[in-house]
CSV table of C-alpha atoms in Angstrom, one decimal:
chain,number,residue,atom,x,y,z
A,27,MET,CA,194.0,85.9,89.7
A,28,ASP,CA,192.2,89.2,89.7
A,29,ILE,CA,189.0,88.3,88.6
A,30,ALA,CA,187.4,91.7,88.7
A,31,GLN,CA,190.1,92.9,86.7
A,32,LEU,CA,189.9,90.3,84.0
A,33,VAL,CA,186.2,91.4,83.6
A,34,ILE,CA,187.0,95.0,83.5
A,35,ASP,CA,189.4,94.1,80.9
A,36,TYR,CA,186.9,92.1,78.8
A,37,HIS,CA,184.2,95.0,78.7
A,38,THR,CA,186.6,97.9,78.1
A,39,GLN,CA,189.4,96.7,76.0
A,40,GLU,CA,189.2,97.8,72.3
A,41,ARG,CA,188.5,94.4,70.4
A,42,PRO,CA,188.6,95.1,66.6
A,43,SER,CA,185.4,94.2,64.9
A,44,THR,CA,185.7,91.4,62.1
A,45,SER,CA,182.7,93.5,60.2
A,46,GLY,CA,185.0,96.4,59.4
A,47,LYS,CA,181.9,98.5,59.1
A,48,LEU,CA,180.2,101.4,61.0
A,49,TYR,CA,178.1,100.6,64.2
A,50,PRO,CA,174.4,101.6,64.7
A,51,SER,CA,175.0,102.3,68.2
A,52,SER,CA,177.1,105.2,67.1
A,53,LEU,CA,174.3,107.0,65.7
A,54,GLY,CA,173.3,110.2,67.7
A,55,GLY,CA,176.7,110.1,69.2
A,56,CYS,CA,179.9,111.6,68.3
A,57,ILE,CA,180.5,111.1,64.5
A,58,ARG,CA,184.4,112.0,65.0
A,59,LEU,CA,184.9,109.2,67.4
A,60,GLU,CA,183.1,106.8,65.1
A,61,ILE,CA,185.1,107.7,62.0
A,62,MET,CA,188.3,107.4,64.1
A,63,ARG,CA,187.4,104.0,65.3
A,64,TYR,CA,186.4,103.0,61.6
A,65,ARG,CA,189.4,104.1,59.9
A,66,ASN,CA,191.6,102.5,62.7
A,67,GLU,CA,189.9,99.2,62.0
A,68,GLN,CA,190.2,99.6,58.3
A,69,ALA,CA,194.1,100.1,58.7
A,70,ARG,CA,194.3,97.2,61.0
A,71,ARG,CA,192.6,95.0,58.3
A,72,ASN,CA,194.9,96.1,55.8
A,73,LYS,CA,197.7,95.6,58.1
A,74,GLN,CA,198.6,99.5,58.1
A,75,GLU,CA,199.8,101.7,60.8
A,76,ILE,CA,196.7,102.9,62.6
A,77,PRO,CA,196.0,106.9,61.9
A,78,TYR,CA,194.4,107.8,65.3
A,79,PRO,CA,196.4,105.9,68.2
A,80,GLU,CA,194.9,106.1,71.7
A,81,SER,CA,195.9,109.3,73.0
A,82,HIS,CA,194.2,109.1,76.5
A,83,PRO,CA,194.2,105.5,78.1
A,84,MET,CA,191.0,105.2,80.6
A,85,ASP,CA,191.5,105.6,84.0
A,86,SER,CA,190.6,103.0,86.5
A,87,ALA,CA,187.3,105.0,87.6
A,88,THR,CA,186.3,105.2,83.9
A,89,ARG,CA,187.0,101.7,83.3
A,90,TRP,CA,184.9,100.5,86.4
A,91,LYS,CA,182.1,102.8,85.1
A,92,LEU,CA,181.8,101.3,81.7
A,93,ALA,CA,182.6,97.9,82.9
A,94,ARG,CA,179.3,98.0,85.2
A,95,TYR,CA,177.2,98.6,82.3
A,96,GLY,CA,178.4,95.7,80.5
A,97,TRP,CA,177.7,93.4,83.4
A,98,TYR,CA,174.4,94.6,83.9
A,99,GLU,CA,173.3,94.2,80.2
A,100,SER,CA,175.0,90.9,79.8
A,101,ALA,CA,173.2,89.7,82.8
A,102,PHE,CA,169.8,90.9,81.6
A,103,GLU,CA,170.4,89.2,78.3
A,104,CYS,CA,171.2,86.1,79.7
A,105,LEU,CA,168.2,86.1,82.0
A,106,GLY,CA,166.0,87.0,79.1
A,107,GLY,CA,167.3,84.2,76.9
A,108,SER,CA,168.7,86.8,74.4
A,109,THR,CA,168.7,85.8,70.6
A,110,GLN,CA,170.7,88.4,68.9
A,111,VAL,CA,170.1,88.8,65.1
A,112,GLU,CA,172.9,90.3,63.0
A,113,VAL,CA,171.5,92.9,60.4
A,114,GLY,CA,173.7,95.0,57.9
A,115,ASN,CA,174.5,96.3,54.4
A,116,LYS,CA,177.5,97.7,52.7
A,117,TRP,CA,178.4,100.3,55.4
A,118,TRP,CA,176.7,99.2,58.7
A,119,SER,CA,176.8,96.0,60.9
A,120,GLY,CA,175.1,95.4,64.2
A,121,LYS,CA,173.2,93.0,66.3
A,122,ILE,CA,169.7,93.2,67.4
A,123,ASP,CA,169.7,92.2,71.0
A,124,GLN,CA,166.2,90.2,70.7
A,125,LEU,CA,163.8,89.9,67.8
A,126,LEU,CA,160.4,88.9,69.0
A,127,ASP,CA,157.6,87.5,67.2
A,128,GLU,CA,154.4,89.2,66.7
A,129,GLU,CA,150.8,87.6,66.2
A,130,GLU,CA,150.8,88.9,62.6
A,131,PRO,CA,152.6,86.2,60.2
A,132,HIS,CA,156.4,87.4,59.6
A,133,ALA,CA,156.2,90.2,61.8
A,134,ARG,CA,158.9,91.0,64.4
A,135,HIS,CA,159.3,93.2,67.5
A,136,ILE,CA,162.9,94.7,67.8
A,137,LEU,CA,164.1,94.9,71.5
A,138,GLU,CA,167.3,96.7,72.5
A,139,ILE,CA,168.6,96.4,76.1
A,140,LYS,CA,170.3,98.8,78.0
A,141,SER,CA,171.5,99.6,81.4
A,142,VAL,CA,171.1,102.7,83.4
A,143,SER,CA,172.2,104.0,87.0
A,144,ALA,CA,169.4,103.7,89.4
A,145,LYS,CA,170.2,107.5,90.5
A,146,ALA,CA,169.8,108.7,86.9
A,147,ARG,CA,166.8,111.1,86.1
A,148,LEU,CA,164.7,108.5,84.7
A,149,ASP,CA,162.4,111.3,83.0
A,150,LYS,CA,165.2,111.6,80.4
A,151,LEU,CA,164.8,108.1,79.1
A,152,PRO,CA,164.8,106.6,76.4
A,153,TYR,CA,167.8,108.6,75.3
A,154,THR,CA,167.9,110.0,71.9
A,155,HIS,CA,171.3,108.2,70.8
A,156,HIS,CA,169.7,104.9,71.8
A,157,LYS,CA,166.5,105.4,69.8
A,158,TYR,CA,168.5,106.4,66.7
A,159,GLN,CA,170.4,103.0,67.1
A,160,VAL,CA,167.2,101.2,67.2
A,161,TRP,CA,165.8,103.0,64.2
A,162,CYS,CA,169.0,102.3,62.4
A,163,TYR,CA,168.3,98.5,63.1
A,164,TRP,CA,164.9,98.9,62.0
A,165,LEU,CA,166.0,100.1,58.5
A,166,LEU,CA,168.6,97.4,58.1
A,167,ALA,CA,166.0,94.9,59.2
A,168,GLU,CA,163.5,96.0,56.6
A,169,GLU,CA,166.3,95.4,54.0
A,170,PHE,CA,167.6,92.3,55.7
A,171,GLY,CA,164.4,90.7,56.4
A,172,LYS,CA,163.4,90.9,52.6
A,173,ASN,CA,166.3,88.8,51.6
A,174,THR,CA,165.7,86.0,54.2
A,175,LEU,CA,163.3,82.8,53.2
A,176,SER,CA,160.9,84.2,55.9
A,177,HIS,CA,160.5,87.5,54.4
A,178,TRP,CA,160.1,89.0,58.1
A,179,HIS,CA,159.7,92.7,58.6
A,180,PRO,CA,159.8,94.9,61.9
A,181,VAL,CA,156.3,96.4,63.2
A,182,LYS,CA,157.3,97.3,66.5
A,183,ALA,CA,160.4,98.4,68.6
A,184,SER,CA,161.1,98.7,72.3
A,185,LEU,CA,164.1,100.0,74.6
A,186,ALA,CA,164.4,98.3,77.8
A,187,TYR,CA,166.7,99.8,80.6
A,188,ILE,CA,167.8,97.9,83.6
A,189,THR,CA,168.6,100.1,86.6
A,190,ARG,CA,171.7,98.9,88.2
A,191,TRP,CA,171.8,97.7,91.8
A,192,TYR,CA,172.7,99.6,94.4
A,193,ASP,CA,172.5,100.1,98.4
A,194,GLY,CA,170.7,96.6,98.4
A,195,LYS,CA,167.7,97.7,96.2
A,196,GLU,CA,166.5,95.7,93.6
A,197,PRO,CA,166.8,96.7,90.0
A,198,ASP,CA,164.1,97.9,87.8
A,199,ILE,CA,163.3,97.3,84.3
A,200,LEU,CA,161.7,100.2,82.3
A,201,VAL,CA,160.4,99.4,78.9
A,202,PHE,CA,159.6,102.2,76.5
A,203,ASP,CA,158.0,101.8,72.9
A,204,VAL,CA,160.2,103.5,70.5
A,205,THR,CA,158.3,102.1,67.1
A,206,PRO,CA,159.5,104.8,64.6
A,207,THR,CA,157.3,107.3,62.6
A,208,LEU,CA,158.1,107.7,58.9
A,209,LYS,CA,159.5,111.3,59.9
A,210,GLU,CA,161.8,109.6,62.3
A,211,LEU,CA,163.1,107.0,59.9
A,212,GLY,CA,163.8,109.8,57.4
A,213,GLU,CA,166.1,111.6,59.9
A,214,THR,CA,167.7,108.6,60.7
A,215,ARG,CA,168.5,107.6,57.0
A,216,MET,CA,169.7,111.1,56.8
A,217,LEU,CA,171.8,110.6,59.8
A,218,MET,CA,173.3,107.3,58.2
A,219,GLU,CA,174.1,109.1,55.2
A,220,GLN,CA,176.2,112.0,57.0
A,221,PHE,CA,178.2,108.9,58.6
A,222,GLU,CA,178.6,107.2,55.1
A,223,ASP,CA,179.8,110.4,53.6
A,224,ALA,CA,182.3,111.3,56.4
A,225,ALA,CA,183.7,107.7,56.2
A,226,GLN,CA,184.8,108.5,52.7
A,227,GLN,CA,186.4,111.8,53.2
A,228,ASP,CA,190.1,112.3,53.7
A,229,GLU,CA,189.8,114.6,56.6
A,230,LEU,CA,187.8,114.3,59.9
A,231,PRO,CA,184.5,115.8,60.3
A,232,GLY,CA,184.7,119.0,62.5
A,233,ILE,CA,184.1,119.3,66.2
A,234,PRO,CA,180.4,120.0,66.5
A,235,TYR,CA,180.6,120.9,70.3
A,236,SER,CA,181.8,123.7,72.2
A,237,ASP,CA,183.3,121.8,75.1
A,238,PRO,CA,183.9,118.3,76.0
A,239,TYR,CA,181.0,118.0,78.5
A,240,GLU,CA,178.3,119.4,76.2
A,241,HIS,CA,176.5,116.0,75.4
A,242,ASP,CA,175.5,112.9,77.2
A,243,PHE,CA,178.0,110.8,75.7
A,244,ASN,CA,180.6,113.6,76.6
A,245,CYS,CA,184.1,113.2,75.9
A,246,ALA,CA,185.1,113.7,79.5
A,247,TRP,CA,183.7,113.7,82.8
A,248,ARG,CA,184.2,115.1,86.4
A,249,ASP,CA,184.7,113.1,89.4
A,250,ARG,CA,183.1,113.7,92.8
A,251,SER,CA,186.3,115.7,93.9
A,252,GLY,CA,186.0,117.6,90.4
A,253,LYS,CA,189.0,116.0,88.8
A,254,VAL,CA,188.4,116.1,85.0
A,255,LEU,CA,188.7,112.4,83.7
A,256,SER,CA,189.0,111.5,79.9
A,257,GLN,CA,186.2,109.1,78.8
A,258,CYS,CA,187.3,109.0,75.0
A,259,LYS,CA,190.3,107.0,73.8
A,260,TYR,CA,190.9,109.7,71.3
A,261,TYR,CA,190.4,112.5,73.5
A,262,ASP,CA,193.6,114.4,72.4
A,263,HIS,CA,192.9,114.4,68.8
A,264,CYS,CA,189.9,116.9,69.4
A,265,TRP,CA,190.9,118.6,72.8
A,266,ARG,CA,194.5,118.7,73.1
A,267,ASP,CA,195.0,122.3,72.8
A,268,THR,CA,191.9,123.5,74.8
A,269,TYR,CA,190.6,121.1,77.7
A,270,LEU,CA,193.3,118.7,79.0
A,271,PRO,CA,192.2,116.4,81.8
A,272,PHE,CA,194.5,116.3,84.9
């Protein structure tokens, strides 16, 4: 039995969610990707043919890359005694990694856990799309907390990054205070509404990038030899006629 391959499959296979909703982790990322995933999920739930089949299966290098992120985040959550809390509404569904108690009664601290390469430029942290994810949790938590018996509410938010081991070095844990301002919450709400509106349209949103390598969550990447590798299952639905991986 190939244990390594089993772990890779577990962290990279497309496991349809039972929520049938949009993911907070998609905010700040590719809206087309999230809408394709969302519509495929809706089709599966209704036992219909999926409208956006996978066009570019992940290559082994990409699968290993994504699997490693899953390993380290899972390990950190286990070591930290993660107590995930589900939040959501009509459109959104997500799980806060850890919800910590604050001194003030009913006040809570949202902690989101991520992993990052030890060779990454740490001055770029925290990533914008990760902050939007946390701020989405904040808005959902405000709504969710009001409807619970404890009537809790968020007062602080943090992003914790664990650097992945390499060359025998111990990992570091970097923590950033990402407690949102009213302006940032307003921007997050507007972004959420854009995703909600897109989910209700017949057509996909337009491609907002000039090439598949433009953003941090790029649609494709190049390995050390310069070979172009697809990083998105739905790559051909956007770049088939312009940028083809080889």
